[in-house]
Amino acid sequence: MCGIAGVASATGQAPETAVLDRMAQALSHRGPDGCHSVRVEAIGLAHARLAIVDLTTGDQPLYGPDGLVLVANGEIYNDLPLRQELSGRPFRTGSDCEAPLFLYHEAPEAQKTAFASRLRGMYAIALADPARDRVVLCRDPFGIKPLYIAQGDFGVAFASEPCALLASGLLPAARVETAAAIEMLNLQFSTGSRTPLQGIERLLPGETVVIERGRIVSRQRRFALSDALIPSDGPLLRSEGEALAALEAALLDSVTAHQRSDVPYGMFLSGGVDSATVLALMSRLNDQPVRAFTAGFPGSGVHDERAQAALVAKACGAEHSDLAITEQDFWRWLPSIVASLDDPVADYAVVPTWLLARQARQSVKVILSGEGGDELFAGYGRYRAALRPWPFAKPMRRRGTFDGLGVLRAGAGWRAGLTQTERAIADAPQQWLAHPSRLKRLQAADVAEWLPNDLLTKLDRCLMAHGVEGRVPFLDPVVAGVAMRLDDRLTLKDKTGKWLLRRWLDKALPQAQPFARKKGFTVPVGEWIARDGARLGGWVAATPAVQEIADPAAVRGLFVATDKDRLFAAWSLLVYALWARHHLEGQRCDGDVASVLAAA
């Protein structure tokens, strides 16, 4: 796992070394093991390395035939079979990211830029072909690894995080993209390619962008759940026995691949089904105890998962560590947490994820996590609510966080991005899914938007802030190839989501109690905000970025409310205010909330 950056110049001149250095330095938290850059013709590439595989020879950039150069952020899990297929080629390293150079080089001209279709893994790749004045950017189909671009008279700049694009000096001062900010406040995240930073956009999950002579000439996308990405595609799995066998084989295959590492690894363990499944598989595949990390909130009004996690860890013989997160931790570290979210999300799980990564970094460099289980196996209650018969059905995300509160000055169109994605899936379901159904279309919408733009952004930024690589074995084409072939009656059964996954876990690790009533994971942010609401509301309302989009008096009213909906809206505005102070105003965020918000 690393950070990558670069510039494809439109002037015909190589980008300045100082530009590449500034971009690499801005990504140094992602790659504390060394930074390198290269300029070839009118193309510049930079790489900040977190050494996970091939610690000795795996420094990047990587060089291929005919002057090809590559930088990558991620892991290619089918590297070994690709190397066998490419035996005889002059590989220079043991890096899992070297094979794409030969896949590109040996493909016919019309197929060169499709090399990523051969890769299994999580990745953001920039491959430079100086002879053609071409750069090919590609992002993995689930959007596990991020990649951003910005265009201007200079050409096209790209980086793992927006902060590197801003640090390049090629762009104007950071300014907010208001519509995306309003969207983020209502949804917790922004959709599609647009970010809340003007002029900076995401590559979509599965997207390949081709740049020639400093201009984008092609953009193509492969969706994570489409036929092309599910090699085991076949008829629906209707038999429980057959489905359980296929599920176990896929999960073992994926976790085995995701454990490939030359450095110590562990996993995040909650009290839920997904992480318990990952632990059960890891404990089966490892001779040594698995390192497991759990966060909890003692003395608060929310459910603490640490006791259940400890029981599961003990049953698996895991080396279990838990972290008690207090209200003082929240106020002390929230500015630093938000500073790591240059592409902001208002998901309160950023708090335990960031703090747990900080603890885990003391003993591991890689963490496996359960993200994706709810989306692939239909664990959310919102799926069941949306599938109810008329007139009882409740469409997903029909209301925004700020609907009806009278706080934001605009924002009626906050749902436009989601609606566009949902319509695209409904209008052409075969382009998105191997086996479309009402349920799978709901899942596909979450995989397209919620998963990459909230959950995976949260995981990536919170872990990489501490130089920790996050891996998500549920988000693998082998696992998706089973999940998307399940008959819906094996996914939702007896009003229970993730039914087949629960059946597997009930046999593999009954101590996880997979059919017990879920208590839900939450963070007591509303409880903590309410204790100091009047003071916080005044600070947030005075923030220039908040004043541009919200009524200050209404903002102050949110922070002294007592109901959970208004307090969640207050949390979202608190995140936005801290984000604006750091990423728009350039204020340092190494103090506590009071010092950062009151500093202006």
Coordinates of C-alpha atoms in Angstrom, one line a residue:
M1 CA 0.0 0.0 0.0
C2 CA 1.3 3.3 -1.0
G3 CA 0.6 6.8 -2.3
I4 CA 1.0 7.6 -6.0
A5 CA 1.0 10.9 -7.9
G6 CA 2.0 12.4 -11.2
V7 CA 1.5 14.9 -14.0
A8 CA 0.9 14.4 -17.7
S9 CA 2.0 17.7 -19.1
A10 CA 0.2 19.3 -22.0
T11 CA 3.1 21.6 -22.7
G12 CA 5.5 19.0 -24.0
Q13 CA 7.8 19.8 -21.1
A14 CA 8.6 17.5 -18.2
P15 CA 6.9 18.5 -14.9
E16 CA 9.2 20.3 -12.5
T17 CA 10.9 18.1 -10.0
A18 CA 9.7 20.4 -7.2
V19 CA 6.1 19.7 -8.2
L20 CA 6.6 15.9 -7.9
D21 CA 8.4 16.4 -4.6
R22 CA 5.6 18.4 -3.1
M23 CA 3.0 15.8 -4.2
A24 CA 5.1 12.9 -2.8
Q25 CA 5.6 14.8 0.5
A26 CA 1.9 15.3 0.9
L27 CA 1.4 11.6 0.6
S28 CA 4.3 10.6 2.9
H29 CA 1.9 9.3 5.6
R30 CA 0.7 6.7 3.1
G31 CA 4.3 5.6 2.3
P32 CA 6.6 6.2 5.2
D33 CA 9.2 3.7 3.9
G34 CA 10.5 5.9 1.1
C35 CA 9.6 8.4 -1.7
H36 CA 10.9 8.2 -5.3
S37 CA 10.0 10.1 -8.5
V38 CA 10.9 10.0 -12.2
R39 CA 10.4 12.3 -15.2
V40 CA 10.2 10.7 -18.6
E41 CA 9.6 13.0 -21.5
A42 CA 6.4 15.1 -20.6
I43 CA 5.3 12.7 -17.8
G44 CA 6.3 12.8 -14.1
L45 CA 5.5 10.0 -11.6
A46 CA 6.0 10.0 -7.8
H47 CA 5.6 7.2 -5.3
A48 CA 5.5 7.1 -1.5
R49 CA 6.1 3.5 -0.4
L50 CA 4.6 1.4 2.4
A51 CA 6.6 -1.8 2.1
I52 CA 4.4 -4.9 2.4
V53 CA 5.5 -7.3 -0.3
D54 CA 9.1 -7.7 -1.6
L55 CA 10.7 -5.5 1.0
T56 CA 14.2 -5.7 -0.7
T57 CA 13.6 -4.9 -4.4
G58 CA 10.1 -3.6 -4.5
D59 CA 10.8 0.1 -4.6
Q60 CA 8.8 2.1 -7.2
P61 CA 8.6 3.4 -9.9
L62 CA 8.8 0.1 -11.7
Y63 CA 10.3 -0.1 -15.2
G64 CA 9.3 -2.2 -18.1
P65 CA 10.2 -2.8 -21.8
D66 CA 10.3 0.1 -24.3
G67 CA 10.6 2.7 -21.6
L68 CA 7.3 1.9 -19.7
V69 CA 7.1 3.1 -16.2
L70 CA 4.5 2.3 -13.5
V71 CA 3.6 3.4 -10.0
A72 CA 0.9 1.6 -8.0
N73 CA -1.0 1.8 -4.8
G74 CA -2.4 -1.6 -3.8
E75 CA -2.0 -5.3 -3.9
I76 CA -2.4 -7.6 -7.0
Y77 CA -3.5 -11.0 -5.5
N78 CA -3.1 -13.0 -8.7
D79 CA 0.5 -11.8 -9.2
L80 CA 1.9 -15.4 -8.9
P81 CA -0.3 -16.9 -11.6
L82 CA 0.3 -13.9 -13.9
R83 CA 4.1 -14.3 -13.4
Q84 CA 3.8 -18.0 -14.4
E85 CA 1.8 -17.0 -17.5
L86 CA 4.5 -14.5 -18.3
S87 CA 7.5 -16.8 -17.5
G88 CA 10.5 -15.8 -19.5
R89 CA 9.9 -12.1 -19.3
P90 CA 12.7 -10.1 -17.7
F91 CA 11.1 -9.3 -14.3
R92 CA 13.4 -7.1 -12.2
T93 CA 11.7 -7.3 -8.8
G94 CA 9.4 -9.5 -6.7
S95 CA 6.8 -6.7 -6.6
D96 CA 3.2 -7.9 -7.1
C97 CA 2.7 -4.8 -9.3
E98 CA 5.3 -5.5 -12.0
A99 CA 3.2 -7.9 -14.2
P100 CA 0.9 -5.1 -15.5
L101 CA 3.9 -3.6 -17.4
F102 CA 4.2 -6.8 -19.5
L103 CA 0.4 -7.2 -19.8
Y104 CA 0.3 -3.7 -21.3
H105 CA 3.4 -4.2 -23.5
E106 CA 2.3 -7.4 -25.1
A107 CA -1.3 -6.6 -25.8
P108 CA -2.3 -5.4 -29.3
E109 CA -2.5 -1.6 -29.6
A110 CA -6.4 -1.6 -29.4
Q111 CA -6.3 -3.6 -26.2
K112 CA -3.3 -2.2 -24.3
T113 CA -5.2 0.1 -22.0
A114 CA -7.5 -2.8 -20.9
F115 CA -4.6 -4.5 -19.0
A116 CA -6.4 -4.0 -15.6
S117 CA -9.1 -6.4 -16.6
R118 CA -6.6 -9.2 -15.9
L119 CA -5.9 -8.1 -12.4
R120 CA -7.4 -9.5 -9.2
G121 CA -6.8 -7.1 -6.2
M122 CA -7.2 -3.6 -4.9
Y123 CA -5.2 -1.0 -6.8
A124 CA -4.8 2.4 -8.2
I125 CA -2.2 2.3 -11.0
A126 CA -0.6 4.9 -13.2
L127 CA 1.3 3.4 -16.2
A128 CA 3.4 5.8 -18.3
D129 CA 4.1 5.0 -22.0
P130 CA 6.5 7.9 -23.0
A131 CA 6.8 6.7 -26.6
R132 CA 3.1 7.5 -27.1
D133 CA 3.0 10.4 -24.6
R134 CA 0.4 8.4 -22.8
V135 CA -0.6 7.7 -19.2
V136 CA -3.1 5.1 -18.3
L137 CA -4.8 5.4 -14.9
C138 CA -6.9 2.6 -13.5
R139 CA -8.8 1.9 -10.3
D140 CA -10.0 -1.4 -9.0
P141 CA -13.6 -2.3 -9.6
F142 CA -14.8 -2.0 -6.0
G143 CA -13.0 1.3 -5.5
I144 CA -11.0 0.0 -2.6
K145 CA -8.0 2.2 -3.5
P146 CA -8.6 5.8 -4.3
L147 CA -7.4 7.9 -7.2
Y148 CA -8.1 11.6 -8.0
I149 CA -7.5 13.8 -11.0
A150 CA -7.4 17.5 -11.8
Q151 CA -7.2 19.1 -15.2
G152 CA -5.9 22.5 -16.3
D153 CA -3.7 24.3 -18.9
F154 CA -0.8 22.4 -17.4
G155 CA -2.3 19.0 -18.4
V156 CA -3.6 16.4 -16.1
A157 CA -2.5 15.8 -12.5
F158 CA -3.4 12.7 -10.5
A159 CA -2.8 11.4 -7.0
S160 CA -4.0 9.0 -4.3
E161 CA -5.5 11.9 -2.3
P162 CA -6.7 15.4 -3.1
C163 CA -4.2 16.9 -0.7
A164 CA -1.4 16.0 -3.1
L165 CA -3.1 17.7 -6.0
L166 CA -3.5 20.9 -3.9
A167 CA 0.1 20.6 -2.7
S168 CA 1.4 20.4 -6.3
G169 CA 1.0 24.2 -6.8
L170 CA -0.7 23.5 -10.2
L171 CA -4.2 24.3 -8.9
P172 CA -5.9 27.4 -7.6
A173 CA -6.4 27.7 -3.8
A174 CA -8.8 25.1 -2.4
R175 CA -12.5 26.1 -2.8
V176 CA -15.6 24.2 -1.9
E177 CA -17.9 22.6 -4.5
T178 CA -21.1 23.5 -2.8
A179 CA -23.4 21.0 -4.4
A180 CA -21.1 18.1 -3.4
A181 CA -20.8 19.5 0.1
I182 CA -24.6 19.7 0.5
E183 CA -24.8 16.1 -0.8
M184 CA -22.2 15.0 1.7
L185 CA -24.0 16.6 4.6
N186 CA -27.2 14.9 3.7
L187 CA -25.8 11.4 2.8
Q188 CA -22.5 11.3 4.8
F189 CA -20.7 11.1 1.5
S190 CA -20.7 12.5 -2.0
T191 CA -21.5 10.5 -5.0
G192 CA -20.0 9.7 -8.4
S193 CA -16.8 11.4 -9.5
R194 CA -17.5 14.8 -8.0
T195 CA -15.8 15.8 -4.7
P196 CA -16.5 18.7 -2.3
L197 CA -13.2 20.3 -3.6
Q198 CA -13.6 22.3 -6.8
G199 CA -11.7 21.0 -9.8
I200 CA -10.8 17.7 -8.2
E201 CA -12.7 14.5 -9.2
R202 CA -12.4 10.8 -8.4
L203 CA -11.8 8.1 -10.8
L204 CA -14.9 5.9 -10.5
P205 CA -14.5 2.4 -9.2
G206 CA -13.4 0.2 -12.1
E207 CA -12.6 3.2 -14.3
T208 CA -9.7 3.4 -16.7
V209 CA -8.7 6.9 -17.9
V210 CA -6.3 7.3 -20.9
I211 CA -4.3 10.5 -21.1
E212 CA -2.4 11.5 -24.3
R213 CA -0.4 14.6 -24.7
G214 CA -1.7 15.9 -21.4
R215 CA -5.4 15.5 -22.3
I216 CA -7.9 12.9 -21.3
V217 CA -8.9 11.0 -24.5
S218 CA -10.8 8.0 -23.1
R219 CA -12.8 7.0 -20.0
Q220 CA -14.2 3.5 -19.6
R221 CA -15.6 1.7 -16.6
R222 CA -16.1 -2.0 -15.5
F223 CA -18.6 -2.4 -12.6
A224 CA -17.7 -4.7 -9.8
L225 CA -20.7 -7.0 -10.0
S226 CA -20.9 -7.4 -13.8
D227 CA -20.4 -10.6 -15.8
A228 CA -16.9 -9.6 -16.8
L229 CA -15.7 -9.6 -13.2
I230 CA -17.2 -12.8 -12.0
P231 CA -15.2 -15.7 -13.5
S232 CA -17.4 -18.3 -11.7
D233 CA -20.5 -16.9 -13.3
G234 CA -23.2 -19.6 -13.8
P235 CA -26.7 -20.4 -12.8
L236 CA -28.2 -19.3 -9.6
L237 CA -27.3 -21.2 -6.5
R238 CA -30.6 -22.5 -5.0
S239 CA -29.5 -25.5 -3.0
E240 CA -28.3 -24.6 0.5
G241 CA -25.7 -27.3 0.6
E242 CA -24.2 -26.4 -2.7
A243 CA -24.3 -22.7 -1.8
L244 CA -22.5 -23.3 1.5
A245 CA -19.8 -25.3 -0.1
A246 CA -19.3 -22.6 -2.8
L247 CA -19.2 -19.9 -0.2
E248 CA -16.6 -21.6 2.0
A249 CA -14.4 -22.3 -1.0
A250 CA -14.6 -18.6 -2.1
L251 CA -14.0 -17.2 1.4
L252 CA -11.0 -19.5 2.0
D253 CA -9.6 -18.5 -1.4
S254 CA -10.0 -14.8 -0.8
V255 CA -8.6 -14.7 2.8
T256 CA -5.6 -16.8 1.7
A257 CA -4.9 -14.3 -1.0
H258 CA -5.5 -11.3 1.3
Q259 CA -3.0 -12.6 3.8
R260 CA -0.1 -12.5 1.4
S261 CA 2.4 -10.2 3.2
D262 CA 6.0 -10.0 4.2
V263 CA 5.2 -8.0 7.3
P264 CA 3.0 -8.7 10.3
Y265 CA -0.8 -8.5 9.8
G266 CA -3.9 -8.6 12.0
M267 CA -7.7 -7.8 11.8
F268 CA -10.4 -5.5 13.1
L269 CA -12.9 -7.5 15.2
S270 CA -16.3 -6.2 16.1
G271 CA -19.2 -8.1 17.6
G272 CA -20.7 -8.6 14.2
V273 CA -21.0 -11.4 11.6
D274 CA -18.6 -10.0 9.0
S275 CA -15.5 -9.6 11.1
A276 CA -16.2 -12.8 13.0
T277 CA -16.2 -14.6 9.6
V278 CA -12.9 -13.1 8.7
L279 CA -11.4 -14.1 12.1
A280 CA -12.7 -17.7 11.7
L281 CA -11.1 -18.0 8.3
M282 CA -7.8 -16.4 9.4
S283 CA -7.5 -18.6 12.5
R284 CA -8.0 -21.7 10.3
L285 CA -5.3 -20.6 7.9
N286 CA -2.7 -19.4 10.4
D287 CA -0.4 -21.5 12.6
Q288 CA 0.1 -18.5 14.9
P289 CA -2.6 -16.7 16.9
V290 CA -4.3 -14.0 14.9
R291 CA -3.9 -10.4 16.2
A292 CA -7.4 -8.9 16.6
F293 CA -8.3 -5.4 17.6
T294 CA -11.6 -4.1 19.0
A295 CA -12.8 -0.7 20.0
G296 CA -15.5 0.2 22.6
F297 CA -17.0 3.2 24.4
P298 CA -17.1 2.6 28.2
G299 CA -19.4 4.8 30.3
S300 CA -21.6 5.8 27.3
G301 CA -25.1 4.9 26.4
V302 CA -24.2 2.8 23.3
H303 CA -23.6 -0.9 23.1
D304 CA -20.0 -1.9 23.8
E305 CA -18.9 -4.7 21.5
R306 CA -15.7 -5.6 23.3
A307 CA -17.1 -8.4 25.5
Q308 CA -18.6 -10.3 22.6
A309 CA -15.5 -9.7 20.5
A310 CA -13.4 -11.1 23.4
L311 CA -15.5 -14.3 23.5
V312 CA -15.1 -14.8 19.7
A313 CA -11.4 -14.1 19.9
K314 CA -10.9 -16.6 22.7
A315 CA -12.8 -19.3 20.8
C316 CA -10.4 -18.8 17.9
G317 CA -7.3 -18.5 20.1
A318 CA -6.7 -15.0 18.8
E319 CA -4.3 -12.5 20.5
H320 CA -7.0 -9.9 21.3
S321 CA -6.5 -6.2 22.1
D322 CA -9.2 -3.8 22.9
L323 CA -9.3 0.0 23.0
A324 CA -11.5 2.0 25.3
I325 CA -12.4 5.3 23.5
T326 CA -13.5 8.0 25.9
E327 CA -15.2 11.4 25.4
Q328 CA -11.8 13.0 26.0
D329 CA -10.3 11.0 23.2
F330 CA -13.1 12.2 20.9
W331 CA -12.5 15.9 21.6
R332 CA -8.7 15.5 21.5
W333 CA -8.4 13.6 18.3
L334 CA -11.4 14.6 16.1
P335 CA -9.5 17.4 14.3
S336 CA -6.7 15.1 13.4
I337 CA -9.2 12.5 12.2
V338 CA -11.0 15.0 10.0
A339 CA -7.7 16.3 8.7
S340 CA -7.0 12.9 7.2
L341 CA -10.4 13.0 5.3
D342 CA -9.5 15.4 2.5
D343 CA -12.4 13.7 0.7
P344 CA -14.8 14.1 3.6
V345 CA -17.3 11.6 5.0
A346 CA -19.5 12.3 8.0
D347 CA -19.5 8.6 9.1
Y348 CA -19.1 8.5 12.9
A349 CA -17.2 5.2 12.5
V350 CA -14.2 7.3 11.4
V351 CA -13.5 7.9 15.1
P352 CA -13.0 4.3 16.2
T353 CA -11.4 3.3 12.9
W354 CA -8.7 6.0 13.1
L355 CA -8.0 5.4 16.8
L356 CA -7.9 1.7 16.4
A357 CA -5.5 2.0 13.4
R358 CA -3.3 4.1 15.6
Q359 CA -3.1 1.4 18.2
A360 CA -2.7 -1.5 15.6
R361 CA 0.3 0.2 14.0
Q362 CA 2.3 -0.5 17.1
S363 CA 2.4 -4.2 16.1
V364 CA 1.2 -4.7 12.5
K365 CA 1.3 -3.0 9.1
V366 CA -1.7 -4.8 7.5
I367 CA -5.2 -5.1 8.7
L368 CA -8.0 -7.3 7.3
S369 CA -11.5 -5.9 7.8
G370 CA -15.1 -7.0 7.1
E371 CA -16.2 -4.1 4.9
G372 CA -18.4 -5.3 2.0
G373 CA -20.2 -8.2 3.8
D374 CA -23.4 -6.2 4.3
E375 CA -23.4 -5.1 0.6
L376 CA -22.6 -8.5 -1.0
F377 CA -24.8 -10.6 1.3
A378 CA -27.7 -8.1 1.9
G379 CA -27.2 -7.4 5.6
Y380 CA -28.9 -4.0 5.8
G381 CA -32.4 -3.5 7.1
R382 CA -32.9 -0.9 4.4
Y383 CA -33.0 -3.7 1.8
R384 CA -35.9 -5.5 3.6
A385 CA -37.7 -2.2 4.0
A386 CA -37.4 -1.3 0.4
L387 CA -38.7 -4.8 -0.7
R388 CA -41.9 -4.6 1.3
P389 CA -45.1 -4.6 -0.7
W390 CA -46.7 -1.3 -1.6
P391 CA -47.7 0.9 0.2
F392 CA -45.3 -0.2 3.0
A393 CA -42.1 -0.1 1.0
K394 CA -39.5 2.5 2.0
P395 CA -37.1 3.5 -0.7
M396 CA -33.4 3.6 0.4
R397 CA -32.2 7.0 1.6
R398 CA -35.4 8.7 0.8
R399 CA -34.6 11.4 3.4
G400 CA -31.5 13.4 3.9
T401 CA -29.9 14.3 7.2
F402 CA -31.0 17.9 6.9
D403 CA -34.5 17.4 5.3
G404 CA -37.1 19.4 7.2
L405 CA -34.6 21.0 9.6
G406 CA -34.5 24.5 8.0
V407 CA -30.7 24.7 8.5
L408 CA -29.3 24.6 4.9
R409 CA -30.0 27.5 2.6
A410 CA -30.2 25.1 -0.4
G411 CA -30.0 21.4 -1.0
A412 CA -33.2 20.2 -2.6
G413 CA -31.2 18.3 -5.2
W414 CA -29.0 16.4 -2.7
R415 CA -30.2 13.0 -4.0
A416 CA -29.6 13.6 -7.7
G417 CA -26.4 11.5 -7.9
L418 CA -28.0 8.5 -6.1
T419 CA -31.0 8.7 -8.3
Q420 CA -28.9 8.8 -11.5
T421 CA -27.1 5.6 -10.4
E422 CA -30.3 3.8 -9.4
R423 CA -31.9 4.7 -12.8
A424 CA -28.8 3.4 -14.6
I425 CA -29.0 0.1 -12.8
A426 CA -32.8 -0.2 -13.4
D427 CA -32.5 0.8 -17.1
A428 CA -29.6 -1.6 -18.0
P429 CA -29.4 -4.2 -15.2
Q430 CA -27.4 -6.7 -17.3
Q431 CA -24.5 -4.1 -17.5
W432 CA -24.3 -4.0 -13.7
L433 CA -25.3 -7.5 -12.5
A434 CA -24.9 -11.1 -13.6
H435 CA -28.3 -12.0 -12.2
P436 CA -30.5 -9.0 -11.7
S437 CA -33.4 -9.0 -9.2
R438 CA -35.0 -6.3 -7.1
L439 CA -32.8 -7.1 -4.2
K440 CA -29.6 -7.3 -6.2
R441 CA -30.3 -3.9 -7.8
L442 CA -30.5 -2.4 -4.3
Q443 CA -27.2 -4.1 -3.5
A444 CA -25.6 -2.8 -6.7
A445 CA -26.6 0.8 -5.9
D446 CA -24.8 0.5 -2.5
V447 CA -21.8 -1.1 -4.1
A448 CA -21.6 1.7 -6.7
E449 CA -21.9 4.6 -4.3
W450 CA -22.1 4.0 -0.5
L451 CA -19.4 1.4 -0.4
P452 CA -16.5 3.3 -2.2
N453 CA -17.5 6.8 -1.2
D454 CA -18.2 6.2 2.5
L455 CA -17.0 2.9 3.9
L456 CA -13.9 2.4 1.8
T457 CA -12.8 6.1 1.9
K458 CA -13.1 5.9 5.7
L459 CA -11.1 2.8 5.9
D460 CA -8.4 4.0 3.5
R461 CA -7.9 7.4 5.1
C462 CA -8.1 6.3 8.7
L463 CA -5.6 3.5 8.2
M464 CA -3.2 5.2 5.9
A465 CA -3.0 8.2 8.2
H466 CA -0.9 5.8 10.4
G467 CA 0.8 3.9 7.6
V468 CA -1.4 0.8 7.9
E469 CA -2.7 -1.1 4.8
G470 CA -6.4 -2.1 4.9
R471 CA -7.6 -5.2 3.1
V472 CA -11.2 -6.3 2.6
P473 CA -11.5 -10.0 1.6
F474 CA -15.2 -9.8 1.1
L475 CA -14.6 -7.4 -1.8
D476 CA -13.0 -9.9 -4.1
P477 CA -14.3 -11.2 -7.5
V478 CA -14.2 -14.8 -6.3
V479 CA -16.5 -14.0 -3.3
A480 CA -18.7 -11.7 -5.4
G481 CA -19.0 -14.6 -7.9
V482 CA -20.8 -16.6 -5.2
A483 CA -22.7 -13.8 -3.5
M484 CA -24.2 -12.6 -6.8
R485 CA -25.2 -16.1 -7.8
L486 CA -27.2 -16.7 -4.6
D487 CA -30.9 -17.1 -5.0
D488 CA -32.4 -14.2 -3.0
R489 CA -34.1 -16.7 -0.7
L490 CA -30.7 -17.8 0.5
T491 CA -29.7 -14.2 1.2
L492 CA -32.9 -12.8 2.8
K493 CA -34.8 -15.5 4.7
D494 CA -37.2 -15.4 7.7
K495 CA -36.8 -11.6 7.7
T496 CA -33.0 -12.1 8.3
G497 CA -30.3 -10.6 6.1
K498 CA -27.0 -12.3 5.3
W499 CA -28.8 -15.6 5.9
L500 CA -26.4 -18.0 4.2
L501 CA -23.3 -16.2 5.6
R502 CA -24.9 -16.6 9.1
R503 CA -25.5 -20.3 8.4
W504 CA -21.8 -20.7 7.5
L505 CA -20.6 -18.9 10.6
D506 CA -23.0 -20.8 12.8
K507 CA -21.3 -24.0 11.8
A508 CA -17.7 -22.6 11.7
L509 CA -17.8 -20.4 14.8
P510 CA -21.0 -20.8 16.9
Q511 CA -19.6 -18.6 19.6
A512 CA -20.2 -15.7 17.3
Q513 CA -23.9 -16.2 17.7
P514 CA -24.7 -15.1 14.2
F515 CA -28.5 -15.4 14.5
A516 CA -28.7 -13.4 17.7
R517 CA -30.6 -10.1 17.5
K518 CA -28.1 -7.5 16.2
K519 CA -27.6 -4.7 18.7
G520 CA -25.9 -2.5 16.1
F521 CA -22.7 -0.6 16.1
T522 CA -22.8 3.1 16.9
V523 CA -20.6 5.8 18.4
P524 CA -21.9 8.2 21.1
V525 CA -21.2 11.3 19.2
G526 CA -24.6 12.8 19.8
E527 CA -24.3 12.1 23.5
W528 CA -20.9 13.8 23.6
I529 CA -22.0 16.8 21.5
A530 CA -25.1 17.4 23.6
R531 CA -22.9 18.0 26.7
D532 CA -21.3 21.1 25.2
G533 CA -23.7 22.0 22.5
A534 CA -24.1 25.7 23.1
R535 CA -20.4 26.4 22.9
L536 CA -19.9 24.1 19.9
G537 CA -22.9 25.5 18.0
G538 CA -21.5 29.0 18.3
W539 CA -18.1 27.9 16.9
V540 CA -19.5 25.9 14.1
A541 CA -22.0 28.6 13.1
A542 CA -19.2 31.1 12.9
T543 CA -17.1 29.0 10.5
P544 CA -17.1 30.8 7.1
A545 CA -17.7 27.6 5.1
V546 CA -20.8 26.8 7.3
Q547 CA -22.1 30.4 7.0
E548 CA -22.0 30.1 3.2
I549 CA -24.5 27.2 3.2
A550 CA -26.4 27.4 6.5
D551 CA -28.4 29.8 8.7
P552 CA -26.2 30.5 11.7
A553 CA -29.1 30.7 14.2
A554 CA -30.5 27.4 12.9
V555 CA -27.0 25.8 13.3
R556 CA -26.8 26.9 16.9
G557 CA -30.2 25.5 17.5
L558 CA -29.1 22.1 16.2
F559 CA -26.4 21.8 18.8
V560 CA -28.7 22.4 21.8
A561 CA -31.3 19.9 20.5
T562 CA -32.0 16.6 22.3
D563 CA -33.3 14.3 19.6
K564 CA -30.9 12.0 17.8
D565 CA -31.7 13.2 14.3
R566 CA -30.8 16.8 15.0
L567 CA -27.7 15.7 17.0
F568 CA -26.6 13.6 14.0
A569 CA -27.0 16.7 11.8
A570 CA -25.0 18.6 14.3
W571 CA -22.2 16.0 14.1
S572 CA -22.2 16.3 10.3
L573 CA -21.8 20.1 10.5
L574 CA -19.1 19.7 13.1
V575 CA -17.1 17.4 10.7
Y576 CA -17.7 19.9 7.9
A577 CA -16.5 22.8 9.9
L578 CA -13.3 21.0 11.0
W579 CA -12.8 19.9 7.4
A580 CA -13.2 23.4 6.1
R581 CA -10.8 24.9 8.7
H582 CA -8.1 22.5 7.6
H583 CA -8.6 21.8 3.9
L584 CA -10.0 25.2 2.8
E585 CA -8.5 27.6 5.3
G586 CA -5.2 25.8 5.8
Q587 CA -5.4 25.8 9.6
R588 CA -3.4 23.2 11.5
C589 CA -5.5 20.5 13.1
D590 CA -3.1 19.1 15.7
G591 CA -5.0 20.5 18.7
D592 CA -8.3 19.6 20.2
V593 CA -11.7 20.6 18.8
A594 CA -12.0 23.8 21.0
S595 CA -8.6 25.1 19.9
V596 CA -9.2 24.5 16.2
L597 CA -12.7 25.9 16.0
A598 CA -12.1 28.8 18.3
A599 CA -8.8 29.8 16.7
A600 CA -10.4 31.9 14.0

